[in-house]
Tab-separated table of C-alpha atoms in Angstrom:
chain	number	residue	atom	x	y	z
A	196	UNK	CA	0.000	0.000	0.000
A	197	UNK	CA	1.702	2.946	-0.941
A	198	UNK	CA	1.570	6.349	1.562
A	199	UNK	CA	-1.620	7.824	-0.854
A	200	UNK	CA	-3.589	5.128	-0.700
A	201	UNK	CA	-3.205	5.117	3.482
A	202	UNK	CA	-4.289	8.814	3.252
A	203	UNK	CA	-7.270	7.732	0.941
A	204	UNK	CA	-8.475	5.555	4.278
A	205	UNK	CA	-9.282	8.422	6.720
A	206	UNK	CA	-10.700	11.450	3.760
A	207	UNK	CA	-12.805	11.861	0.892
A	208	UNK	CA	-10.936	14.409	-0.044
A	209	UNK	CA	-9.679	14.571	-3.860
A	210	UNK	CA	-5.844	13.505	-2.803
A	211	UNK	CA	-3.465	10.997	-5.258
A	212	UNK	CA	-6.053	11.382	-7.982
A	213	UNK	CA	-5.038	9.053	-11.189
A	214	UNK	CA	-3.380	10.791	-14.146
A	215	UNK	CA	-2.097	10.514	-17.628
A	216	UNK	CA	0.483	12.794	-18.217
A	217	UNK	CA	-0.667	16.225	-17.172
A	218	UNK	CA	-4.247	15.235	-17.455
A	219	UNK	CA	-6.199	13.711	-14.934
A	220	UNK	CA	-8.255	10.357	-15.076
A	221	UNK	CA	-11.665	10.351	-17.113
A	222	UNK	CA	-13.131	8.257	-14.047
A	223	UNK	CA	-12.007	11.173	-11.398
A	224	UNK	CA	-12.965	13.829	-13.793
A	225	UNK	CA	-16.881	11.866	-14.041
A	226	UNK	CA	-16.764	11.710	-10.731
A	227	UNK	CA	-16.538	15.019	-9.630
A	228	UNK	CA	-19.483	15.995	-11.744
A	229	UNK	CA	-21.250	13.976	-10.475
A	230	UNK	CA	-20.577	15.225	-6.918
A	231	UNK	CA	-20.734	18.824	-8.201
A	232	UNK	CA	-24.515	17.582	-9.373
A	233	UNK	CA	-25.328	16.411	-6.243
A	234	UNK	CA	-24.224	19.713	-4.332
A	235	UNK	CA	-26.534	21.746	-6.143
A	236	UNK	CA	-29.372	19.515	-6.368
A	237	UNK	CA	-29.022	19.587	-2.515
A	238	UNK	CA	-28.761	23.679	-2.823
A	239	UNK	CA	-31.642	23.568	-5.414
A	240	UNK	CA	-34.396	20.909	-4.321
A	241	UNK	CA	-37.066	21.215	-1.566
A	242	UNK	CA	-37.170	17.964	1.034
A	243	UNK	CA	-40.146	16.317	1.225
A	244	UNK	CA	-41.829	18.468	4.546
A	245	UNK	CA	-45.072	16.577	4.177
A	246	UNK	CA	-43.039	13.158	5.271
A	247	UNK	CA	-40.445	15.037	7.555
A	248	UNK	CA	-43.382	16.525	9.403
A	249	UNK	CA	-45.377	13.081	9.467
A	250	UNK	CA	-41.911	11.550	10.777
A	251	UNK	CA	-41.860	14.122	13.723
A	252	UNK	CA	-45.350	14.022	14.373
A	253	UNK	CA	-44.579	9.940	15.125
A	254	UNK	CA	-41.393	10.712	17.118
A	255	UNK	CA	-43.374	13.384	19.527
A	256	UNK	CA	-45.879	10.938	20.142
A	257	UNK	CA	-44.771	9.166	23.290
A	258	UNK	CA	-44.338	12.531	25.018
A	259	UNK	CA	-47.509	14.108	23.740
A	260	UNK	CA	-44.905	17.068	21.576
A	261	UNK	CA	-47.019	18.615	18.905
A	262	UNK	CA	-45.363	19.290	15.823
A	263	UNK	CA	-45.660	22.302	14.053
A	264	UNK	CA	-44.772	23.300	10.376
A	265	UNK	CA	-43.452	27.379	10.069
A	266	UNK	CA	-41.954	29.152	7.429
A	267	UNK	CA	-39.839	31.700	7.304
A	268	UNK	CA	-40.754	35.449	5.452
A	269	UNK	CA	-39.165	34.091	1.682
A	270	UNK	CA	-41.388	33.510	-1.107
A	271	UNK	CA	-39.440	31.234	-3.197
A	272	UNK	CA	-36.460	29.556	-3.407
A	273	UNK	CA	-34.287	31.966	-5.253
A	274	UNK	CA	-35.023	34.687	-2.814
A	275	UNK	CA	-33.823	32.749	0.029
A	276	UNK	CA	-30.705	32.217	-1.557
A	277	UNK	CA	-30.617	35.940	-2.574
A	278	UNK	CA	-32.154	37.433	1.309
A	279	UNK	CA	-30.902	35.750	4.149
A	280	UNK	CA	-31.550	38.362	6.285
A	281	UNK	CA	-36.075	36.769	5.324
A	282	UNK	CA	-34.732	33.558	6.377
A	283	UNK	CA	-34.091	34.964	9.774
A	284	UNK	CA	-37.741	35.920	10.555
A	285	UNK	CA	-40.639	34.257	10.896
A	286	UNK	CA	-43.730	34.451	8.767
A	287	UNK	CA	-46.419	36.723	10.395
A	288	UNK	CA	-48.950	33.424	10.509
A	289	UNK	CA	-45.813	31.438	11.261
A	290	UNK	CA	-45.878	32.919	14.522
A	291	UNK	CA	-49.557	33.156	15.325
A	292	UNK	CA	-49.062	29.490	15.323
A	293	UNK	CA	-46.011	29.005	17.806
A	294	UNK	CA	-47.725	31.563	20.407
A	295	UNK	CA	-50.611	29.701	21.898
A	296	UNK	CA	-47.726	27.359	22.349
A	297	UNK	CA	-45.310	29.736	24.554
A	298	UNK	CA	-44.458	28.297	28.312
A	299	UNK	CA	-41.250	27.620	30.074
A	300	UNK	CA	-39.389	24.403	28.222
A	301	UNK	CA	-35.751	24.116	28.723
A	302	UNK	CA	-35.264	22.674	25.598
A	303	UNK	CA	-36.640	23.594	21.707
A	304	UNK	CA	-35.948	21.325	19.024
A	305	UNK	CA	-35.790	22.773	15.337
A	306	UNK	CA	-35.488	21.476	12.064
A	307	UNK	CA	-34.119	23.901	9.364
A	308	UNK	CA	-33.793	22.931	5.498
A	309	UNK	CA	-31.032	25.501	5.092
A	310	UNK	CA	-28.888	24.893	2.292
A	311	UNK	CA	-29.079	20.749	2.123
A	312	UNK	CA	-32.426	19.199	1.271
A	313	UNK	CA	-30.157	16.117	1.030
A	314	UNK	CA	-29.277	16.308	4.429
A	315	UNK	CA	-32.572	16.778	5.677
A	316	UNK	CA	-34.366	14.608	3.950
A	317	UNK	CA	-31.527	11.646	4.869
A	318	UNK	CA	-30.423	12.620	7.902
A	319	UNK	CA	-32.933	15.054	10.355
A	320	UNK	CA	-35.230	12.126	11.447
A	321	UNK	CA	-32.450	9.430	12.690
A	322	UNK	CA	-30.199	12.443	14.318
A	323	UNK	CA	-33.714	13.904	16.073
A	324	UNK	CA	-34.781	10.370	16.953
A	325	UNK	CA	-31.656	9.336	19.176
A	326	UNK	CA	-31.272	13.116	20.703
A	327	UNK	CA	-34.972	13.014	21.600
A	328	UNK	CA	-34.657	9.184	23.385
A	329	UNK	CA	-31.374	10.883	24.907
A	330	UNK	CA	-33.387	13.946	26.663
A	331	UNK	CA	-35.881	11.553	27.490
A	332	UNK	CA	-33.597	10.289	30.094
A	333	UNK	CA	-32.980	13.773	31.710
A	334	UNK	CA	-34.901	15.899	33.661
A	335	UNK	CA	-34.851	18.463	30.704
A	336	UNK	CA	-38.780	19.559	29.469
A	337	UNK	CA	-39.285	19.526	26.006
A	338	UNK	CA	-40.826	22.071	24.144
A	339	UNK	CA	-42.995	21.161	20.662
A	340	UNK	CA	-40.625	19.833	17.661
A	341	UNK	CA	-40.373	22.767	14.714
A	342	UNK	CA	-40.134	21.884	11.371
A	343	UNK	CA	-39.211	25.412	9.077
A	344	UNK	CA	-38.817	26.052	5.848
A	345	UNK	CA	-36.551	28.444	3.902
A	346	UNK	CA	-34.885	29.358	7.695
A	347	UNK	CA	-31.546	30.344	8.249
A	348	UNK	CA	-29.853	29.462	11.701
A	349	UNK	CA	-31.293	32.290	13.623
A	350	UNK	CA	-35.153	31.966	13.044
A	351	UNK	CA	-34.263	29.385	15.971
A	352	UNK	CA	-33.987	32.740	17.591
A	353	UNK	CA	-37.371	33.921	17.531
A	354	UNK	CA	-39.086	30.811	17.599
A	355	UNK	CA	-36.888	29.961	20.792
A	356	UNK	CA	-37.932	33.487	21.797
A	357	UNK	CA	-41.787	33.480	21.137
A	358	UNK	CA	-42.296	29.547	22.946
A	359	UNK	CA	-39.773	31.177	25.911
A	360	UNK	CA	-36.940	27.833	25.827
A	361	UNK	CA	-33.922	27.975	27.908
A	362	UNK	CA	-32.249	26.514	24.948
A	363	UNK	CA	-32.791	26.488	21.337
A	364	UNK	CA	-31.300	23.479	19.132
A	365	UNK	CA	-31.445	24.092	15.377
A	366	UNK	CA	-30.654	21.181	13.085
A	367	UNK	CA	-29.986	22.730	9.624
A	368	UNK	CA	-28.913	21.235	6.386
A	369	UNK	CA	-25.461	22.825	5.735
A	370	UNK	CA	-23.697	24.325	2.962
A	371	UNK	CA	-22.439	21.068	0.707
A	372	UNK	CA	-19.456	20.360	-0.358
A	373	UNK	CA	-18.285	18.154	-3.628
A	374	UNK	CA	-18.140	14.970	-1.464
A	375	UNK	CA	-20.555	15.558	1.450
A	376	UNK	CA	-23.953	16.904	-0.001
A	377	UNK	CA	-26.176	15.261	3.006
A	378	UNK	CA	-24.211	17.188	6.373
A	379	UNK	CA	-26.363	18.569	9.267
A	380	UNK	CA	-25.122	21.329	11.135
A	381	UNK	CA	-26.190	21.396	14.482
A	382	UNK	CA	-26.615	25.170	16.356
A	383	UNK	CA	-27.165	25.774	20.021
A	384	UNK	CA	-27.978	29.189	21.756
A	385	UNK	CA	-28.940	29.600	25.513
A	386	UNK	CA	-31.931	31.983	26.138
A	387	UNK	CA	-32.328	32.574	22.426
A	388	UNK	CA	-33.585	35.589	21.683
A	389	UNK	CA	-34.362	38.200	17.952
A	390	UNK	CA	-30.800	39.977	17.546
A	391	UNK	CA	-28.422	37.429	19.011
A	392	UNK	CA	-25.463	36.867	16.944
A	393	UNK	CA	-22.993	33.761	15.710
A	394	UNK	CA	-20.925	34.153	18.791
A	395	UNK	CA	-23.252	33.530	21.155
A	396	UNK	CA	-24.132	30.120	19.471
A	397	UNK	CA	-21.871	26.890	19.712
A	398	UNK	CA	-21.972	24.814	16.583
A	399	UNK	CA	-21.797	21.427	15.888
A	400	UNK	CA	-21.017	20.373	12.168
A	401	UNK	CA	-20.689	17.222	9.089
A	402	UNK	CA	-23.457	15.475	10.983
A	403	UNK	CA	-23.973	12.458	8.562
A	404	UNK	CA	-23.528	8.558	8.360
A	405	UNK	CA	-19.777	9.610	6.374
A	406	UNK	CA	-18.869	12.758	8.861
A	407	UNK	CA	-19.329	12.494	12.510
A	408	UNK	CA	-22.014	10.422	13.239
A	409	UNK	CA	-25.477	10.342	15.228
A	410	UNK	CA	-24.442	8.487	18.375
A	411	UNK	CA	-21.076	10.740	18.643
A	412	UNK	CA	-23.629	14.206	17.426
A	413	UNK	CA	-25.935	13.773	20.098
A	414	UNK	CA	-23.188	12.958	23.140
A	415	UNK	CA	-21.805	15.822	22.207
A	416	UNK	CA	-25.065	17.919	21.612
A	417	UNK	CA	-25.846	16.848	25.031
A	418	UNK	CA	-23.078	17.758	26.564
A	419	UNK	CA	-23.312	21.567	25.715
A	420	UNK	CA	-26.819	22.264	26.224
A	421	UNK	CA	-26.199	20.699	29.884
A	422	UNK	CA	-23.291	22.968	30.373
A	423	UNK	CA	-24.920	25.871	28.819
A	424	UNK	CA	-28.060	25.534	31.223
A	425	UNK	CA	-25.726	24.856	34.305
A	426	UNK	CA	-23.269	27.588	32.917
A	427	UNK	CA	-26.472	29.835	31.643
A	428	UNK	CA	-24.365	30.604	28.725
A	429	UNK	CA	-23.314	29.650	25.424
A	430	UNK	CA	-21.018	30.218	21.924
A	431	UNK	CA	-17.491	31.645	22.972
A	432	UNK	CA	-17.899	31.920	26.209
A	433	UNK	CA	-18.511	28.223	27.083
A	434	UNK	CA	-15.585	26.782	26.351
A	435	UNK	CA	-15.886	22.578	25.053
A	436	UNK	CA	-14.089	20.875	28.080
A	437	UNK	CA	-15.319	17.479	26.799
A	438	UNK	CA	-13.149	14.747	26.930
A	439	UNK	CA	-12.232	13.182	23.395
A	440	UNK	CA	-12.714	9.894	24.244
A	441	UNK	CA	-16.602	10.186	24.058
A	442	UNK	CA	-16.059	9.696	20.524
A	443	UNK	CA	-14.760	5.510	21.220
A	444	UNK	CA	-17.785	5.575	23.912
A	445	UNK	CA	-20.182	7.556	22.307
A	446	UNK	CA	-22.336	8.080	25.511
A	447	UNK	CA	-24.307	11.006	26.197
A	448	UNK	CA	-24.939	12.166	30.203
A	449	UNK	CA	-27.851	11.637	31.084
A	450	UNK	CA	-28.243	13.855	33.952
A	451	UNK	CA	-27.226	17.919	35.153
A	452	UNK	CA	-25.011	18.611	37.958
């Protein structure tokens, strides 16, 4: 095995790609647009919110957490690529449904297509489903699961605001790249609140069977919403003190000091 092909083990990276002369291989040339394709189908394409929403509606069952569908203030696809700032704000009847809902939860869960339908259409539902069975052994109150679309990270802001959480968790398809189209990006703000900023968020990202997976995701998901409700702070102020070798164990606390 020669040195590139070791390197080839741990990254999908484009590194030691075949060549003839100063030309590189039809196969890696096919290849890459075909992963350029799938970027911008994953830019370009809606997910399927009718199943997504079904899918949560099943998971908030056993805990009686209604699911509710809000959009954002874009009109159409091309403007949310064009306005983020409408992606940050909710829809006027957006949030006349999310304030009958408003009481004290420590925790809000939201679902965000962002920029990867891919990713959220792959990749919300199994990543929601073990971090839901993981607060389920805390003493942490869930608020009702969110499922928005054409949002940008901080319409968790005033959603988290409006239904008064101690925490807001976004789950948002992220930005792809040419050989991970399907990653989740995973955003957590304490007291969340219209006007907070990317500083006071910590982020957790390449959620996705290929990047750092669910099991490892939610330990360490878990970890800083329990410090950031103990600490009653969050982004660059709470500092990630976890150890590394959660990743071999990959097991979430279950419980706040």
């Amino acid at each position: 095995m020669t040195f590139l092909e070791e390197w080839k083990q741990f990254s999908n990276a484009r590194i030691g790609l075949t060549r003839s002369g100063g030309s590189i291989s039809t196969k890696e040339v096919l290849k890459f647009r075909l992963d350029h394709a799938r970027a911008r189908d994953a830019v370009l394409l809606s997910p399927n919110f009718f199943k997504l929403l079904e899918d949560l509606e099943t998971l908030g069952k056993p805990k009686n957490l209604p699911s509710i569908f809000v959009e954002s203030k874009v009109h159409s696809k091309e403007e949310y690529l064009l306005r983020p700032d409408l992606g940050r704000k909710l829809s006027s009847e957006s949030i006349a449904k999310l304030q009958p809902l408003a009481g004290e939860c420590d925790v809000v869960l939201i679902g965000v297509d962002g920029l990867s339908a891919k990713a959220i259409d792959e990749n919300l539902i199994p990543f929601l489903k073990n971090l839901i069975e993981t607060l389920g052994k805390t003493s942490l109150r869930l608020g009702p699961l969110i499922l928005s679309k054409w949002g940008r990270v901080a319409i968790g802001d005033e959603i988290g605001e409006i239904l008064k959480a101690k925490v807001s968790i976004v789950v948002i398809g992220e930005r792809p790249g040419l050989s991970s189209a399907d990653s989740l990006g995973v955003y957590i703000t304490y007291r969340p609140q219209v006007g907070k900023t990317d500083e006071s968020r910590n982020c957790i990202s390449n959620i996705r069977p290929g990047g750092f997976g669910f099991e490892s995701a939610v330990a360490k998901t878990m970890y800083l919403v329990q410090e950031s409700i103990r600490r009653k702070l969050s982004g660059v102020e709470l500092k990630d003190e976890m150890p590394p070798e959660f990743l071999l164990k990959s097991k979430a606390p279950t419980s706040i000091e």
